[in-house]
Every structure is written in structure tokens, then in C-alpha cells.
Coordinates of N, CA, C and O in Angstrom, one line a residue:
M27 N 0.9 -1.2 0.0 CA 0.0 0.0 0.0 C 0.9 1.2 0.0 O 1.8 1.4 0.8
T28 N 0.6 2.1 -0.9 CA 1.4 3.4 -1.0 C 0.9 4.4 -0.1 O -0.2 4.3 0.4
A29 N 1.7 5.5 0.0 CA 1.3 6.6 0.9 C 0.0 7.3 0.3 O -0.9 7.7 1.1
T30 N -0.2 7.3 -1.0 CA -1.3 7.9 -1.6 C -2.6 7.1 -1.4 O -3.7 7.6 -1.4
Q31 N -2.4 5.8 -1.1 CA -3.5 4.9 -0.7 C -3.8 4.9 0.8 O -4.9 4.8 1.2
L32 N -2.7 5.0 1.5 CA -2.8 5.0 3.0 C -3.4 6.3 3.6 O -4.2 6.2 4.5
T33 N -3.0 7.4 3.0 CA -3.5 8.7 3.6 C -5.0 8.8 3.7 O -5.6 9.1 4.7
P34 N -5.7 8.5 2.5 CA -7.2 8.6 2.6 C -7.8 7.6 3.6 O -8.7 7.9 4.3
L35 N -7.2 6.4 3.7 CA -7.7 5.4 4.6 C -7.5 5.9 6.1 O -8.5 5.8 6.9
V36 N -6.4 6.4 6.4 CA -6.1 6.8 7.8 C -7.0 8.0 8.2 O -7.6 8.1 9.2
V37 N -7.1 9.0 7.3 CA -7.9 10.2 7.5 C -9.3 9.8 7.7 O -10.0 10.3 8.6
T38 N -9.8 9.0 6.8 CA -11.2 8.6 6.9 C -11.5 7.8 8.2 O -12.5 8.1 8.8
L39 N -10.6 6.9 8.5 CA -10.8 6.1 9.8 C -10.8 7.1 11.0 O -11.6 6.9 11.9
F40 N -9.9 8.0 11.0 CA -9.8 9.0 12.1 C -11.1 9.8 12.2 O -11.6 10.0 13.3
T41 N -11.5 10.3 11.0 CA -12.8 11.1 11.0 C -14.0 10.3 11.5 O -14.8 10.8 12.3
A42 N -14.1 9.1 11.1 CA -15.2 8.2 11.6 C -15.0 8.1 13.1 O -16.1 8.2 13.8
A43 N -13.8 7.8 13.6 CA -13.7 7.6 15.0 C -14.0 8.8 15.8 O -14.7 8.7 16.9
V44 N -13.5 10.0 15.4 CA -13.8 11.2 16.2 C -15.3 11.5 16.2 O -15.9 12.0 17.2
N45 N -16.0 11.2 15.1 CA -17.4 11.4 15.0 C -18.2 10.4 15.9 O -19.2 10.8 16.5
V46 N -17.8 9.2 16.0 CA -18.4 8.2 16.9 C -18.2 8.7 18.3 O -19.1 8.7 19.1
G47 N -17.0 9.2 18.6 CA -16.7 9.7 19.9 C -17.6 10.9 20.4 O -18.1 10.9 21.5
I48 N -17.7 11.9 19.5 CA -18.5 13.0 19.9 C -20.0 12.7 19.9 O -20.7 13.3 20.7
A49 N -20.4 11.8 19.0 CA -21.8 11.4 19.0 C -22.1 10.7 20.3 O -23.2 10.9 20.9
T50 N -21.2 9.9 20.8 CA -21.4 9.2 22.1 C -21.5 10.2 23.2 O -22.4 10.1 24.1
A51 N -20.7 11.2 23.2 CA -20.8 12.3 24.2 C -22.1 13.0 24.1 O -22.7 13.4 25.1
D52 N -22.6 13.3 22.9 CA -23.9 13.9 22.7 C -25.0 13.0 23.3 O -25.9 13.5 24.0
L53 N -25.0 11.8 23.0 CA -26.0 10.9 23.5 C -25.9 10.7 25.0 O -27.0 10.5 25.7
A54 N -24.7 10.7 25.6 CA -24.6 10.5 27.0 C -24.9 11.8 27.8 O -25.0 11.8 29.0
G55 N -25.1 12.9 27.1 CA -25.3 14.2 27.7 C -24.1 14.6 28.6 O -24.3 15.1 29.7
A56 N -23.0 14.5 28.0 CA -21.7 14.9 28.6 C -21.8 16.4 29.0 O -22.4 17.2 28.3
R57 N -21.3 16.7 30.2 CA -21.4 18.1 30.7 C -20.9 19.1 29.7 O -21.5 20.2 29.6
F58 N -19.7 18.8 29.1 CA -19.2 19.8 28.2 C -20.1 20.0 27.0 O -20.2 21.1 26.4
V59 N -20.7 19.0 26.5 CA -21.7 19.1 25.4 C -22.9 19.9 25.8 O -23.3 20.8 25.0
L60 N -23.4 19.7 26.9 CA -24.6 20.4 27.4 C -24.3 21.9 27.6 O -25.1 22.8 27.2
A61 N -23.1 22.2 28.2 CA -22.7 23.5 28.4 C -22.5 24.3 27.1 O -22.9 25.4 26.9
N62 N -21.8 23.6 26.2 CA -21.5 24.2 24.9 C -22.7 24.5 24.1 O -22.9 25.5 23.5
S63 N -23.6 23.5 24.0 CA -24.8 23.6 23.2 C -25.7 24.7 23.8 O -26.3 25.5 23.0
A64 N -25.8 24.8 25.1 CA -26.6 25.9 25.7 C -26.0 27.3 25.4 O -26.7 28.2 25.1
E65 N -24.7 27.3 25.4 CA -24.0 28.6 25.2 C -24.2 29.1 23.8 O -24.3 30.3 23.6
V66 N -24.3 28.2 22.8 CA -24.5 28.7 21.4 C -25.9 28.7 20.9 O -26.2 29.0 19.8
G67 N -26.8 28.2 21.8 CA -28.2 28.3 21.5 C -28.8 27.1 20.8 O -29.8 27.2 20.1
V68 N -28.2 26.0 21.0 CA -28.7 24.7 20.4 C -29.6 24.0 21.5 O -29.1 23.7 22.6
P69 N -30.9 23.8 21.2 CA -31.7 23.2 22.2 C -31.2 21.8 22.5 O -30.8 21.1 21.7
R70 N -31.4 21.4 23.8 CA -31.0 20.1 24.2 C -31.7 19.0 23.4 O -31.1 17.9 23.2
S71 N -32.9 19.3 23.0 CA -33.7 18.3 22.3 C -33.1 17.9 20.9 O -33.4 16.9 20.3
W72 N -32.2 18.8 20.4 CA -31.5 18.5 19.1 C -30.4 17.5 19.3 O -29.9 17.0 18.3
L73 N -29.8 17.4 20.5 CA -28.6 16.5 20.6 C -28.8 15.1 20.1 O -27.8 14.6 19.4
P74 N -29.8 14.4 20.4 CA -30.0 13.0 19.9 C -30.0 13.0 18.3 O -29.4 12.1 17.7
R75 N -30.6 14.0 17.7 CA -30.7 14.1 16.3 C -29.3 14.4 15.7 O -28.9 13.8 14.7
L76 N -28.6 15.3 16.3 CA -27.2 15.6 15.8 C -26.3 14.4 16.0 O -25.5 14.2 15.1
A77 N -26.5 13.7 17.1 CA -25.7 12.5 17.3 C -26.0 11.5 16.2 O -25.1 10.8 15.7
A78 N -27.2 11.3 15.9 CA -27.6 10.4 14.8 C -27.0 10.8 13.5 O -26.5 9.9 12.8
L79 N -26.9 12.1 13.2 CA -26.3 12.5 12.0 C -24.8 12.2 12.0 O -24.2 11.8 11.0
K80 N -24.2 12.4 13.1 CA -22.7 12.1 13.2 C -22.5 10.6 13.1 O -21.5 10.2 12.4
L81 N -23.3 9.8 13.7 CA -23.1 8.4 13.6 C -23.4 7.9 12.2 O -22.7 7.0 11.7
A82 N -24.4 8.5 11.5 CA -24.7 8.1 10.1 C -23.6 8.5 9.2 O -23.2 7.8 8.3
G83 N -23.0 9.7 9.5 CA -21.8 10.1 8.7 C -20.7 9.2 8.9 O -20.0 8.8 7.9
A84 N -20.4 8.8 10.1 CA -19.3 7.8 10.4 C -19.5 6.5 9.7 O -18.6 5.9 9.1
A85 N -20.8 6.0 9.8 CA -21.1 4.7 9.1 C -20.9 4.9 7.6 O -20.4 3.9 6.9
G86 N -21.3 6.0 7.0 CA -21.2 6.2 5.6 C -19.7 6.2 5.2 O -19.3 5.7 4.1
L87 N -18.9 6.9 6.0 CA -17.5 6.9 5.7 C -16.9 5.5 5.7 O -16.1 5.2 4.8
L88 N -17.3 4.7 6.7 CA -16.8 3.3 6.7 C -17.3 2.5 5.6 O -16.5 1.7 5.0
L89 N -18.5 2.7 5.2 CA -19.1 2.0 4.0 C -18.3 2.3 2.8 O -18.0 1.5 1.9
G90 N -18.0 3.6 2.6 CA -17.2 4.0 1.5 C -15.8 3.4 1.4 O -15.3 3.3 0.3
L91 N -15.3 2.9 2.5 CA -14.0 2.3 2.4 C -14.1 0.8 2.1 O -13.1 0.2 1.7
C92 N -15.3 0.2 2.2 CA -15.5 -1.2 2.0 C -15.3 -1.7 0.5 O -14.8 -2.8 0.3
D93 N -15.8 -0.9 -0.4 CA -15.8 -1.3 -1.8 C -15.7 -0.1 -2.7 O -16.3 1.0 -2.3
T94 N -15.1 -0.2 -3.8 CA -15.0 0.9 -4.8 C -16.4 1.4 -5.2 O -16.6 2.6 -5.4
A95 N -17.4 0.4 -5.3 CA -18.7 0.8 -5.7 C -19.4 1.7 -4.7 O -20.3 2.4 -5.0
L96 N -19.0 1.6 -3.4 CA -19.6 2.3 -2.3 C -18.8 3.6 -2.0 O -19.2 4.4 -1.1
R97 N -17.8 3.9 -2.8 CA -17.1 5.2 -2.6 C -17.9 6.4 -2.6 O -17.7 7.3 -1.8
P98 N -19.0 6.5 -3.5 CA -19.8 7.7 -3.5 C -20.6 7.8 -2.2 O -20.9 8.9 -1.8
V99 N -20.9 6.7 -1.5 CA -21.5 6.8 -0.2 C -20.6 7.5 0.8 O -21.0 8.3 1.6
G100 N -19.3 7.1 0.8 CA -18.3 7.8 1.6 C -18.2 9.2 1.3 O -18.1 10.1 2.2
A101 N -18.2 9.6 0.0 CA -18.1 11.0 -0.3 C -19.3 11.8 0.1 O -19.2 12.9 0.6
A102 N -20.5 11.2 0.0 CA -21.7 11.8 0.5 C -21.7 12.0 2.0 O -22.1 13.0 2.5
A103 N -21.2 11.0 2.7 CA -21.1 11.1 4.1 C -20.1 12.2 4.5 O -20.4 13.0 5.5
A104 N -19.0 12.3 3.9 CA -18.0 13.3 4.1 C -18.6 14.7 3.9 O -18.4 15.7 4.6
L105 N -19.4 14.8 2.8 CA -20.0 16.1 2.5 C -21.0 16.5 3.5 O -21.1 17.6 4.0
G106 N -21.8 15.5 4.0 CA -22.8 15.7 5.0 C -22.2 16.2 6.3 O -22.7 17.1 6.9
L107 N -21.1 15.5 6.7 CA -20.4 15.9 7.9 C -19.8 17.3 7.8 O -19.8 18.1 8.7
T108 N -19.3 17.6 6.6 CA -18.7 18.9 6.4 C -19.8 20.0 6.5 O -19.6 21.0 7.2
L109 N -20.9 19.8 6.0 CA -22.0 20.7 6.1 C -22.5 20.8 7.5 O -22.8 21.9 8.0
L110 N -22.6 19.7 8.2 CA -23.0 19.7 9.6 C -22.1 20.6 10.5 O -22.5 21.4 11.2
Y111 N -20.8 20.4 10.3 CA -19.8 21.2 11.1 C -19.7 22.6 10.6 O -19.3 23.5 11.4
L112 N -20.0 22.9 9.3 CA -20.1 24.3 8.9 C -21.2 25.0 9.7 O -21.1 26.1 10.1
G113 N -22.3 24.3 9.8 CA -23.4 24.8 10.6 C -23.0 25.0 12.1 O -23.4 26.0 12.7
A114 N -22.3 24.1 12.6 CA -21.8 24.2 14.0 C -20.9 25.5 14.2 O -21.1 26.2 15.1
V115 N -20.0 25.7 13.2 CA -19.1 26.8 13.3 C -20.0 28.1 13.1 O -19.8 29.1 13.8
G116 N -21.0 28.0 12.3 CA -21.9 29.2 12.1 C -22.7 29.5 13.4 O -22.9 30.7 13.7
F117 N -23.1 28.5 14.1 CA -23.8 28.7 15.4 C -22.9 29.4 16.4 O -23.3 30.3 17.1
H118 N -21.6 29.0 16.4 CA -20.7 29.6 17.3 C -20.4 31.0 17.0 O -20.4 31.9 17.8
V119 N -20.3 31.3 15.7 CA -20.0 32.7 15.2 C -21.2 33.6 15.5 O -21.1 34.7 16.0
R120 N -22.4 33.0 15.2 CA -23.6 33.8 15.4 C -23.8 34.2 16.8 O -24.2 35.3 17.2
A121 N -23.5 33.2 17.7 CA -23.7 33.5 19.1 C -22.5 34.2 19.7 O -22.5 34.5 20.9
R122 N -21.5 34.5 18.9 CA -20.2 35.1 19.4 C -19.5 34.3 20.5 O -19.0 34.9 21.4
V123 N -19.6 33.0 20.4 CA -18.9 32.1 21.3 C -17.7 31.6 20.6 O -17.7 30.6 19.9
L124 N -16.6 32.4 20.7 CA -15.4 32.1 19.9 C -14.3 31.4 20.8 O -13.4 30.9 20.2
H125 N -14.5 31.4 22.1 CA -13.5 30.8 22.9 C -13.3 29.3 22.7 O -12.2 28.8 23.0
N126 N -14.3 28.6 22.2 CA -14.1 27.2 21.9 C -14.5 26.8 20.5 O -14.9 25.7 20.2
L127 N -14.3 27.8 19.6 CA -14.5 27.6 18.2 C -13.6 26.5 17.6 O -13.9 25.9 16.6
A128 N -12.5 26.3 18.3 CA -11.5 25.3 17.8 C -12.2 23.9 17.7 O -11.8 23.1 16.8
F129 N -13.1 23.6 18.6 CA -13.7 22.2 18.6 C -14.5 21.9 17.3 O -14.2 21.0 16.6
P130 N -15.5 22.8 17.0 CA -16.2 22.5 15.8 C -15.4 22.7 14.5 O -15.5 22.0 13.5
S131 N -14.4 23.6 14.6 CA -13.5 23.8 13.5 C -12.6 22.5 13.3 O -12.3 22.2 12.1
F132 N -12.2 21.9 14.4 CA -11.4 20.6 14.2 C -12.2 19.5 13.5 O -11.8 18.9 12.6
F133 N -13.5 19.4 14.0 CA -14.4 18.4 13.3 C -14.6 18.8 11.9 O -14.7 17.9 11.0
L134 N -14.8 20.0 11.6 CA -15.0 20.5 10.2 C -13.7 20.2 9.4 O -13.9 19.7 8.2
A135 N -12.6 20.4 9.9 CA -11.3 20.1 9.2 C -11.2 18.7 8.9 O -10.8 18.3 7.8
T136 N -11.5 17.8 9.8 CA -11.4 16.4 9.5 C -12.4 15.9 8.5 O -12.0 15.2 7.6
A137 N -13.6 16.4 8.5 CA -14.6 16.1 7.5 C -14.2 16.6 6.2 O -14.4 15.9 5.2
A138 N -13.8 17.9 6.1 CA -13.4 18.5 4.8 C -12.2 17.7 4.2 O -12.1 17.5 3.0
A139 N -11.2 17.4 5.1 CA -10.0 16.6 4.6 C -10.5 15.3 4.0 O -10.0 14.9 3.0
T140 N -11.4 14.6 4.7 CA -11.9 13.3 4.2 C -12.6 13.5 2.9 O -12.4 12.7 2.0
L141 N -13.4 14.6 2.8 CA -14.1 14.9 1.5 C -13.2 15.1 0.4 O -13.3 14.6 -0.7
A142 N -12.1 15.9 0.7 CA -11.2 16.2 -0.4 C -10.4 14.9 -0.8 O -10.2 14.7 -2.0
L143 N -10.0 14.1 0.1 CA -9.3 12.9 -0.2 C -10.2 11.9 -0.9 O -9.7 11.2 -1.8
T144 N -11.4 11.8 -0.5 CA -12.3 10.8 -1.0 C -12.7 11.2 -2.5 O -12.7 10.3 -3.3
T145 N -12.9 12.5 -2.8 CA -13.2 12.9 -4.1 C -12.0 13.0 -5.0 O -12.2 12.9 -6.3
S146 N -10.8 13.1 -4.5 CA -9.7 13.2 -5.4 C -9.1 11.8 -5.7 O -8.3 11.7 -6.6
S147 N -9.4 10.8 -4.9 CA -8.8 9.4 -5.2 C -9.7 8.6 -6.1 O -10.9 8.8 -6.3

């Protein structure tokens, strides 16, 4: 396996893993998730739905790795996660909660990197 084959695999697996992790925190009602969502104006009732979107995105990324025919599923999942985290960054900016903007930006960067690598390979 060459570096050009390994890089998309590693980035995609990492993106899927961090999304499963944050979705788990959303579903568990982790204190930092509840505080952050309240600060940016996201209703608590949205958290299970957002977690479901993150888990669906992670599953789509993993499906896209399974077979060449499923690669468009992975690309669609990466696009969906990118849009989700663009929205999260937008919520932070709209609420002027910039002290922890790095967190949604990090998730946005992983999703966008996966999207770029998935569509270029």
C-alpha cells in the first residue's frame, strides 16, 4: 500500500472515530456538550438528532471504504459531515462564542479533509 492509498484510509478512519466519539458524548449528555450547546443556543432536544447525523456520517465513511462501488456513499457522508460542522461553526459565530471555536473547527477540518481525499482518489 502506497502513501497515496494509505493517507485517505487513515484520515477517513480518524474522521469516523472522532465522530463516533463526539456522538457518544452527545447521547450521554456529557457536561461539556450540554454547556457548549446551551452557550451557542442549540436546544438540548436537538442533541440526539445531531448525534444520529454524526453516527450516520461515520457509518457512511466506513461503508465508502468497503468497496469501490460504495465510494460515493463515503463521499456523500463526508459532504454531509462537512455541512454539519459548517453549521456548528456558524452557530458559534452567530452566538459570538469564539473561545471554543476550535472544537467544531477541528471536526470541520477532519470532515473536509476526508471529503477532499475521497473525491480526489
